[in-house]
XYZ file of C-alpha atoms in Angstrom:
154
model
C 0.037 0.086 -0.198
C 1.313 3.646 -0.783
C -0.001 7.019 -0.202
C -0.499 9.433 -3.258
C -1.898 12.802 -3.670
C -4.635 13.271 -6.160
C -3.379 15.668 -9.223
C -6.783 15.917 -10.475
C -10.310 14.703 -9.197
C -11.261 11.225 -10.164
C -13.704 8.503 -8.622
C -11.880 5.211 -7.032
C -13.908 2.104 -6.318
C -17.181 4.435 -6.543
C -15.981 6.959 -3.994
C -15.048 10.471 -5.342
C -11.468 11.612 -4.941
C -10.920 15.364 -4.745
C -7.842 17.273 -6.151
C -5.030 17.224 -3.631
C -6.537 14.504 -1.506
C -4.347 11.943 -0.199
C -5.331 8.109 -1.037
C -4.055 4.796 0.173
C -3.673 2.732 -2.961
C -2.446 -0.681 -3.533
C -0.257 -1.786 -6.570
C -2.532 -2.152 -9.058
C -4.630 0.808 -8.077
C -1.590 2.897 -8.570
C -0.467 1.435 -11.706
C -3.971 2.172 -13.163
C -3.978 5.416 -11.845
C -0.442 6.792 -12.670
C -1.320 5.642 -16.319
C -4.448 7.691 -16.454
C -2.485 10.648 -14.899
C -4.494 10.811 -11.782
C -1.587 10.464 -9.314
C 2.362 10.636 -9.572
C 4.146 7.359 -9.877
C 7.274 8.131 -7.293
C 7.367 9.452 -4.162
C 9.548 12.389 -5.097
C 7.036 13.266 -8.259
C 3.907 13.072 -5.370
C 6.035 15.530 -2.949
C 5.458 18.224 -5.694
C 1.658 17.735 -6.119
C -0.383 20.254 -3.789
C -2.227 18.862 -1.250
C -5.679 20.201 -0.183
C -6.848 20.384 3.345
C -9.034 17.305 3.264
C -8.962 14.134 5.472
C -7.343 11.133 3.606
C -8.990 8.742 1.908
C -8.220 5.168 3.168
C -9.332 1.855 1.611
C -7.527 -0.378 3.877
C -10.966 -0.516 5.709
C -12.661 -1.618 3.067
C -9.753 -4.194 2.050
C -10.159 -5.703 5.327
C -13.773 -6.114 4.802
C -13.459 -7.553 1.223
C -10.319 -9.968 2.738
C -13.261 -10.910 5.456
C -15.949 -11.529 2.802
C -13.306 -13.647 0.544
C -12.474 -15.782 3.574
C -16.237 -16.118 4.180
C -16.479 -17.249 1.003
C -13.711 -19.596 0.602
C -14.817 -21.328 3.850
C -18.543 -21.567 2.334
C -16.831 -23.134 -0.783
C -14.500 -25.671 1.215
C -17.699 -26.708 3.059
C -19.419 -27.011 -0.379
C -16.382 -29.158 -1.878
C -16.477 -31.267 1.400
C -20.045 -32.126 1.034
C -19.405 -32.826 -2.615
C -16.448 -35.081 -1.994
C -18.835 -37.097 0.695
C -21.397 -37.570 -1.841
C -18.920 -38.736 -4.511
C -17.217 -41.233 -1.734
C -20.920 -42.153 -0.679
C -21.713 -43.062 -4.014
C -18.251 -44.334 -4.887
C -18.720 -47.151 -2.030
C -22.432 -47.617 -2.763
C -21.606 -48.571 -6.257
C -18.772 -50.912 -5.104
C -20.813 -52.739 -2.690
C -23.536 -53.241 -5.584
C -20.670 -54.757 -7.675
C -19.556 -56.916 -5.227
C -23.162 -58.274 -4.383
C -23.475 -58.488 -8.168
C -20.041 -60.311 -8.528
C -21.458 -62.831 -5.633
C -24.949 -63.324 -7.442
C -22.684 -64.251 -10.516
C -20.314 -66.666 -8.431
C -23.486 -68.270 -7.095
C -25.255 -68.791 -10.365
C -21.953 -70.024 -11.787
C -21.477 -72.616 -9.329
C -25.129 -73.866 -9.579
C -24.361 -73.914 -13.313
C -21.499 -76.181 -13.229
C -23.245 -78.095 -10.718
C -25.942 -78.484 -13.322
C -23.735 -79.384 -16.022
C -21.841 -82.182 -13.805
C -25.054 -83.453 -12.942
C -26.182 -83.440 -16.100
C -22.926 -85.201 -17.601
C -23.333 -88.013 -14.914
C -26.776 -88.730 -16.166
C -25.331 -88.514 -19.768
C -22.766 -91.103 -18.729
C -25.025 -93.288 -16.803
C -27.516 -93.297 -20.065
C -24.545 -94.309 -22.242
C -23.475 -96.852 -19.888
C -27.171 -98.133 -19.847
C -27.386 -97.823 -23.663
C -24.081 -99.777 -24.226
C -25.000 -102.585 -21.827
C -28.424 -102.963 -23.550
C -26.672 -102.991 -26.909
C -24.305 -105.614 -25.757
C -27.215 -107.856 -24.327
C -28.975 -107.469 -27.419
C -25.848 -108.648 -29.391
C -25.491 -111.337 -27.213
C -28.834 -112.491 -27.332
C -28.755 -112.022 -31.174
C -25.507 -114.097 -31.082
C -27.114 -116.857 -29.039
C -30.287 -116.811 -31.446
C -28.270 -117.065 -34.291
C -26.573 -120.074 -32.728
C -29.574 -121.793 -31.969
C -30.809 -121.158 -35.197
C -27.900 -122.035 -36.790
C -27.467 -125.596 -34.544
C -31.293 -125.877 -35.387
C -30.883 -125.528 -38.926
C -28.292 -128.441 -39.147
């Protein structure tokens, strides 16, 4: 912050500044007002500017007020971000739980399907064995019948 004397009347942050009035400026305000020709750039040049019998205009109180408001906004934004992060985390945990549950159901269904396939394979094997026995018995009877027919025909 730097103090300068106004070379001309102007308005700063919607507050009128009279010619010769001392104002306290931040670096951005100083740069802008120097370029506009409203205040001197250096302390030496500022000493040459005629001062008026007016109270100094200080923006420090307003700056503190703005800093306080900024801190409030940052705090509120932080709280909102925390709420959003918690919501995202809760949704992620719920999704993970749903995925685990789905995976458990898939594993159970796979086990049941595997068991059903094994049962079916066992039944097929039993049916094949029974069919093979039946074919063998039929062939044996056919062979005996042929042998008996051959003996009878001789």
